């Protein structure tokens, strides 16, 4: 493993230890609300600060964009971090959350990791080097029948409710099993691992999916051009799929895919 990937693994595992400790503490994690269904815990800020300190020490001069503290997106090297993706799950004692950390170099995702601490699952990838789950090579699902497929459709208050209902309804009417588990990062990682066939959301932020996009691409899946048109700064629609059903999911969601 390269020094870069070793550092990424060490950072996300240590951050995961912080999350696991807080989750397992005698008192449920205290939380506040940033908006409708938008949870914030003390652990979010503590994990992001830890990640920022680690990057500053290991990769001085690199930029950092995080969900909680923001950041500038200029410069050739940018780390994109969501300290806890699935904060609502975390706050409500549902063990389905993770840290997502990705490195973009000259506008291209170079490396990324998603770590789910409650099941000790590390999803990690480097550009051109494949994607791995706990040391096992990941490949997307080979299912080619919508009626045998599972798709996760993400929801956000940033879009009209009818947009979400329309997307989920189209998938259900096509015969897909439709789910929503509350973590976009893990939803994308599950596609890379072959656990589901697609993840779609009408608008999502870069820190939720930057690392996951690389995971899916390196696992042989298809992704949309999420980073285009200000996606890093402002977010975009996202669609990641297996290769076998890529055209069907693209037509269903209206989200185009990269070749």
Short mmCIF file of N, CA and C in Angstrom, two decimals, residues 80-182:
data_model
loop_
_atom_site.label_atom_id
_atom_site.label_comp_id
_atom_site.label_asym_id
_atom_site.label_seq_id
_atom_site.Cartn_x
_atom_site.Cartn_y
_atom_site.Cartn_z
N UNK A 80 -11.78 16.19 0.66
CA UNK A 80 -13.22 16.42 0.84
C UNK A 80 -13.70 15.44 1.90
N UNK A 81 -14.23 15.98 3.00
CA UNK A 81 -14.54 15.12 4.15
C UNK A 81 -15.96 15.35 4.66
N UNK A 82 -16.64 14.26 4.91
CA UNK A 82 -17.87 14.27 5.69
C UNK A 82 -17.57 13.51 6.97
N UNK A 83 -17.49 14.19 8.10
CA UNK A 83 -17.03 13.52 9.33
C UNK A 83 -17.98 12.41 9.79
N UNK A 84 -19.28 12.65 9.71
CA UNK A 84 -20.26 11.60 9.97
C UNK A 84 -21.34 11.72 8.92
N UNK A 85 -21.37 10.81 7.98
CA UNK A 85 -22.47 10.77 7.04
C UNK A 85 -23.48 9.77 7.57
N UNK A 86 -24.70 10.26 7.78
CA UNK A 86 -25.70 9.48 8.50
C UNK A 86 -25.82 9.95 9.93
N UNK A 87 -25.69 11.28 10.13
CA UNK A 87 -25.73 11.83 11.49
C UNK A 87 -27.05 11.54 12.18
N UNK A 88 -28.16 11.57 11.44
CA UNK A 88 -29.45 11.26 12.06
C UNK A 88 -29.44 9.85 12.61
N UNK A 89 -28.88 8.90 11.86
CA UNK A 89 -28.76 7.54 12.36
C UNK A 89 -27.89 7.50 13.62
N UNK A 90 -26.75 8.16 13.55
CA UNK A 90 -25.82 8.21 14.68
C UNK A 90 -26.51 8.77 15.92
N UNK A 91 -27.22 9.88 15.76
CA UNK A 91 -27.85 10.54 16.90
C UNK A 91 -28.99 9.71 17.48
N UNK A 92 -29.63 8.90 16.66
CA UNK A 92 -30.80 8.14 17.10
C UNK A 92 -30.47 6.67 17.36
N UNK A 93 -29.16 6.38 17.50
CA UNK A 93 -28.70 5.04 17.89
C UNK A 93 -29.00 3.97 16.84
N UNK A 94 -28.90 4.36 15.57
CA UNK A 94 -29.02 3.41 14.47
C UNK A 94 -27.61 3.20 13.91
N UNK A 95 -27.05 2.00 13.95
CA UNK A 95 -25.64 1.79 13.60
C UNK A 95 -25.40 1.72 12.09
N UNK A 96 -25.73 2.82 11.41
CA UNK A 96 -25.53 2.89 9.96
C UNK A 96 -25.05 4.31 9.64
N UNK A 97 -23.74 4.51 9.77
CA UNK A 97 -23.13 5.82 9.52
C UNK A 97 -21.66 5.59 9.24
N UNK A 98 -20.97 6.63 8.77
CA UNK A 98 -19.58 6.44 8.35
C UNK A 98 -18.87 7.78 8.26
N UNK A 99 -17.57 7.71 8.06
CA UNK A 99 -16.78 8.86 7.63
C UNK A 99 -16.43 8.66 6.16
N UNK A 100 -16.48 9.73 5.40
CA UNK A 100 -16.09 9.70 3.99
C UNK A 100 -14.97 10.70 3.79
N UNK A 101 -13.86 10.25 3.17
CA UNK A 101 -12.70 11.11 2.95
C UNK A 101 -12.15 10.85 1.56
N UNK A 102 -12.11 11.89 0.74
CA UNK A 102 -11.59 11.75 -0.61
C UNK A 102 -10.55 12.81 -0.93
N UNK A 103 -9.62 12.48 -1.82
CA UNK A 103 -8.60 13.42 -2.27
C UNK A 103 -8.78 13.66 -3.77
N UNK A 104 -8.98 14.92 -4.13
CA UNK A 104 -9.08 15.32 -5.52
C UNK A 104 -7.80 16.06 -5.92
N UNK A 105 -7.19 15.62 -7.02
CA UNK A 105 -5.96 16.23 -7.51
C UNK A 105 -6.21 16.76 -8.92
N UNK A 106 -6.04 18.05 -9.10
CA UNK A 106 -6.27 18.69 -10.40
C UNK A 106 -7.63 18.33 -10.97
N UNK A 107 -8.65 18.35 -10.12
CA UNK A 107 -10.01 18.14 -10.56
C UNK A 107 -10.44 16.70 -10.74
N UNK A 108 -9.55 15.75 -10.43
CA UNK A 108 -9.85 14.32 -10.59
C UNK A 108 -9.73 13.63 -9.23
N UNK A 109 -10.69 12.76 -8.92
CA UNK A 109 -10.59 12.02 -7.65
C UNK A 109 -9.43 11.03 -7.74
N UNK A 110 -8.48 11.19 -6.85
CA UNK A 110 -7.27 10.36 -6.84
C UNK A 110 -7.37 9.22 -5.84
N UNK A 111 -8.00 9.47 -4.70
CA UNK A 111 -8.07 8.44 -3.66
C UNK A 111 -9.27 8.73 -2.77
N UNK A 112 -9.77 7.69 -2.14
CA UNK A 112 -10.89 7.89 -1.23
C UNK A 112 -11.15 6.69 -0.36
N UNK A 113 -11.77 6.95 0.77
CA UNK A 113 -12.13 5.88 1.70
C UNK A 113 -13.43 6.23 2.41
N UNK A 114 -14.20 5.20 2.66
CA UNK A 114 -15.40 5.29 3.50
C UNK A 114 -15.23 4.23 4.57
N UNK A 115 -15.34 4.65 5.82
CA UNK A 115 -15.18 3.71 6.93
C UNK A 115 -16.44 3.68 7.77
N UNK A 116 -17.01 2.50 7.91
CA UNK A 116 -18.22 2.28 8.71
C UNK A 116 -17.78 1.59 9.99
N UNK A 117 -17.69 2.34 11.09
CA UNK A 117 -17.02 1.81 12.28
C UNK A 117 -17.79 0.74 13.03
N UNK A 118 -19.12 0.73 12.97
CA UNK A 118 -19.87 -0.20 13.80
C UNK A 118 -19.76 -1.64 13.30
N UNK A 119 -19.43 -1.81 12.01
CA UNK A 119 -19.19 -3.14 11.47
C UNK A 119 -17.74 -3.30 10.97
N UNK A 120 -16.92 -2.31 11.29
CA UNK A 120 -15.50 -2.34 10.92
C UNK A 120 -15.32 -2.61 9.43
N UNK A 121 -16.02 -1.85 8.58
CA UNK A 121 -15.92 -2.02 7.14
C UNK A 121 -15.20 -0.82 6.52
N UNK A 122 -14.07 -1.11 5.88
CA UNK A 122 -13.28 -0.08 5.22
C UNK A 122 -13.37 -0.27 3.71
N UNK A 123 -13.99 0.70 3.05
CA UNK A 123 -14.06 0.75 1.60
C UNK A 123 -12.99 1.75 1.15
N UNK A 124 -12.09 1.34 0.26
CA UNK A 124 -10.98 2.22 -0.08
C UNK A 124 -10.57 2.01 -1.54
N UNK A 125 -10.15 3.09 -2.19
CA UNK A 125 -9.77 3.00 -3.60
C UNK A 125 -8.76 4.08 -3.94
N UNK A 126 -7.94 3.77 -4.94
CA UNK A 126 -7.04 4.75 -5.52
C UNK A 126 -7.21 4.69 -7.03
N UNK A 127 -7.15 5.84 -7.66
CA UNK A 127 -7.38 5.94 -9.10
C UNK A 127 -6.48 4.97 -9.87
N UNK A 128 -7.11 4.09 -10.66
CA UNK A 128 -6.37 3.13 -11.47
C UNK A 128 -5.89 1.90 -10.74
N UNK A 129 -6.21 1.80 -9.44
CA UNK A 129 -5.69 0.69 -8.63
C UNK A 129 -6.78 -0.23 -8.07
N UNK A 130 -8.02 -0.02 -8.45
CA UNK A 130 -9.10 -0.85 -7.96
C UNK A 130 -9.68 -0.36 -6.65
N UNK A 131 -10.75 -1.03 -6.23
CA UNK A 131 -11.44 -0.69 -4.99
C UNK A 131 -11.52 -1.94 -4.12
N UNK A 132 -11.45 -1.73 -2.80
CA UNK A 132 -11.30 -2.85 -1.88
C UNK A 132 -12.18 -2.66 -0.65
N UNK A 133 -12.72 -3.75 -0.15
CA UNK A 133 -13.48 -3.77 1.09
C UNK A 133 -12.79 -4.73 2.04
N UNK A 134 -12.18 -4.17 3.09
CA UNK A 134 -11.43 -4.97 4.07
C UNK A 134 -10.47 -5.94 3.38
N UNK A 135 -9.76 -5.42 2.38
CA UNK A 135 -8.74 -6.20 1.70
C UNK A 135 -9.24 -7.08 0.58
N UNK A 136 -10.54 -7.11 0.35
CA UNK A 136 -11.11 -7.93 -0.73
C UNK A 136 -11.50 -7.03 -1.90
N UNK A 137 -11.11 -7.40 -3.10
CA UNK A 137 -11.40 -6.60 -4.28
C UNK A 137 -12.91 -6.49 -4.47
N UNK A 138 -13.39 -5.30 -4.70
CA UNK A 138 -14.81 -5.08 -4.92
C UNK A 138 -15.13 -5.04 -6.40
N UNK A 139 -16.28 -5.60 -6.75
CA UNK A 139 -16.84 -5.50 -8.10
C UNK A 139 -18.33 -5.22 -7.96
N UNK A 140 -18.85 -4.41 -8.86
CA UNK A 140 -20.28 -4.11 -8.83
C UNK A 140 -21.08 -5.36 -9.19
N UNK A 141 -22.34 -5.33 -8.87
CA UNK A 141 -23.25 -6.43 -9.15
C UNK A 141 -23.35 -6.70 -10.65
N UNK A 142 -23.64 -7.94 -10.98
CA UNK A 142 -23.87 -8.32 -12.39
C UNK A 142 -25.35 -8.48 -12.70
N UNK A 143 -26.23 -8.16 -11.78
CA UNK A 143 -27.67 -8.29 -12.03
C UNK A 143 -28.08 -7.41 -13.19
N UNK A 144 -28.84 -7.97 -14.13
CA UNK A 144 -29.22 -7.25 -15.35
C UNK A 144 -30.73 -7.15 -15.52
N UNK A 145 -31.49 -7.49 -14.50
CA UNK A 145 -32.95 -7.45 -14.55
C UNK A 145 -33.44 -6.49 -13.49
N UNK A 146 -34.15 -5.43 -13.91
CA UNK A 146 -34.65 -4.46 -12.94
C UNK A 146 -35.51 -5.12 -11.87
N UNK A 147 -36.23 -6.16 -12.24
CA UNK A 147 -37.13 -6.82 -11.29
C UNK A 147 -36.38 -7.65 -10.24
N UNK A 148 -35.08 -7.78 -10.42
CA UNK A 148 -34.25 -8.45 -9.42
C UNK A 148 -33.30 -7.47 -8.74
N UNK A 149 -33.44 -6.18 -9.05
CA UNK A 149 -32.47 -5.19 -8.59
C UNK A 149 -32.93 -4.46 -7.34
N UNK A 150 -31.97 -3.84 -6.67
CA UNK A 150 -32.24 -2.97 -5.52
C UNK A 150 -31.61 -1.62 -5.79
N UNK A 151 -32.39 -0.57 -5.59
CA UNK A 151 -31.88 0.79 -5.77
C UNK A 151 -32.17 1.59 -4.51
N UNK A 152 -31.21 2.37 -4.08
CA UNK A 152 -31.44 3.30 -2.98
C UNK A 152 -31.65 4.69 -3.55
N UNK A 153 -32.71 5.32 -3.13
CA UNK A 153 -33.03 6.68 -3.58
C UNK A 153 -32.91 7.61 -2.39
N UNK A 154 -31.95 8.52 -2.46
CA UNK A 154 -31.72 9.45 -1.37
C UNK A 154 -32.72 10.59 -1.37
N UNK A 155 -32.90 11.18 -0.20
CA UNK A 155 -33.87 12.28 -0.03
C UNK A 155 -33.19 13.44 0.66
N UNK A 156 -33.59 14.65 0.31
CA UNK A 156 -33.04 15.85 0.92
C UNK A 156 -34.10 16.95 0.90
N UNK A 157 -34.08 17.78 1.94
CA UNK A 157 -35.00 18.92 1.98
C UNK A 157 -34.63 19.99 0.96
N UNK A 158 -33.46 19.83 0.30
CA UNK A 158 -33.05 20.83 -0.71
C UNK A 158 -33.85 20.71 -2.00
N UNK A 159 -34.59 19.62 -2.15
CA UNK A 159 -35.37 19.43 -3.36
C UNK A 159 -36.84 19.23 -3.00
N UNK A 160 -37.75 19.50 -3.94
CA UNK A 160 -39.17 19.28 -3.64
C UNK A 160 -39.44 17.82 -3.33
N UNK A 161 -40.32 17.57 -2.40
CA UNK A 161 -40.66 16.20 -2.02
C UNK A 161 -41.15 15.40 -3.21
N UNK A 162 -41.91 16.04 -4.10
CA UNK A 162 -42.45 15.33 -5.26
C UNK A 162 -41.35 14.78 -6.16
N UNK A 163 -40.20 15.45 -6.19
CA UNK A 163 -39.08 14.97 -7.01
C UNK A 163 -38.59 13.63 -6.49
N UNK A 164 -38.45 13.53 -5.18
CA UNK A 164 -38.04 12.26 -4.57
C UNK A 164 -39.09 11.19 -4.79
N UNK A 165 -40.34 11.53 -4.55
CA UNK A 165 -41.42 10.54 -4.69
C UNK A 165 -41.54 10.05 -6.13
N UNK A 166 -41.32 10.95 -7.08
CA UNK A 166 -41.39 10.55 -8.48
C UNK A 166 -40.27 9.57 -8.83
N UNK A 167 -39.05 9.86 -8.36
CA UNK A 167 -37.92 8.98 -8.65
C UNK A 167 -38.10 7.62 -8.00
N UNK A 168 -38.50 7.62 -6.73
CA UNK A 168 -38.71 6.36 -6.03
C UNK A 168 -39.88 5.59 -6.64
N UNK A 169 -40.92 6.31 -7.03
CA UNK A 169 -42.08 5.66 -7.63
C UNK A 169 -41.76 5.01 -8.96
N UNK A 170 -40.97 5.66 -9.79
CA UNK A 170 -40.58 5.08 -11.07
C UNK A 170 -39.80 3.79 -10.86
N UNK A 171 -38.90 3.81 -9.88
CA UNK A 171 -38.11 2.62 -9.60
C UNK A 171 -39.00 1.47 -9.11
N UNK A 172 -39.94 1.79 -8.22
CA UNK A 172 -40.83 0.76 -7.70
C UNK A 172 -41.72 0.18 -8.80
N UNK A 173 -42.24 1.06 -9.66
CA UNK A 173 -43.11 0.59 -10.74
C UNK A 173 -42.34 -0.25 -11.75
N UNK A 174 -41.02 -0.02 -11.86
CA UNK A 174 -40.20 -0.82 -12.77
C UNK A 174 -39.85 -2.19 -12.18
N UNK A 175 -40.23 -2.39 -10.93
CA UNK A 175 -39.98 -3.68 -10.30
C UNK A 175 -38.79 -3.72 -9.38
N UNK A 176 -38.12 -2.57 -9.17
CA UNK A 176 -36.97 -2.53 -8.28
C UNK A 176 -37.41 -2.61 -6.82
N UNK A 177 -36.56 -3.16 -6.00
CA UNK A 177 -36.70 -3.00 -4.56
C UNK A 177 -36.10 -1.65 -4.21
N UNK A 178 -36.87 -0.78 -3.57
CA UNK A 178 -36.44 0.59 -3.30
C UNK A 178 -36.18 0.74 -1.80
N UNK A 179 -35.02 1.31 -1.46
CA UNK A 179 -34.67 1.49 -0.07
C UNK A 179 -34.15 2.90 0.16
N UNK A 180 -34.15 3.30 1.43
CA UNK A 180 -33.50 4.53 1.85
C UNK A 180 -33.01 4.31 3.27
N UNK A 181 -31.67 4.36 3.45
CA UNK A 181 -31.08 4.00 4.73
C UNK A 181 -30.45 5.17 5.47
N UNK A 182 -30.43 6.37 4.87
CA UNK A 182 -30.01 7.55 5.61
C UNK A 182 -28.54 7.89 5.56
#
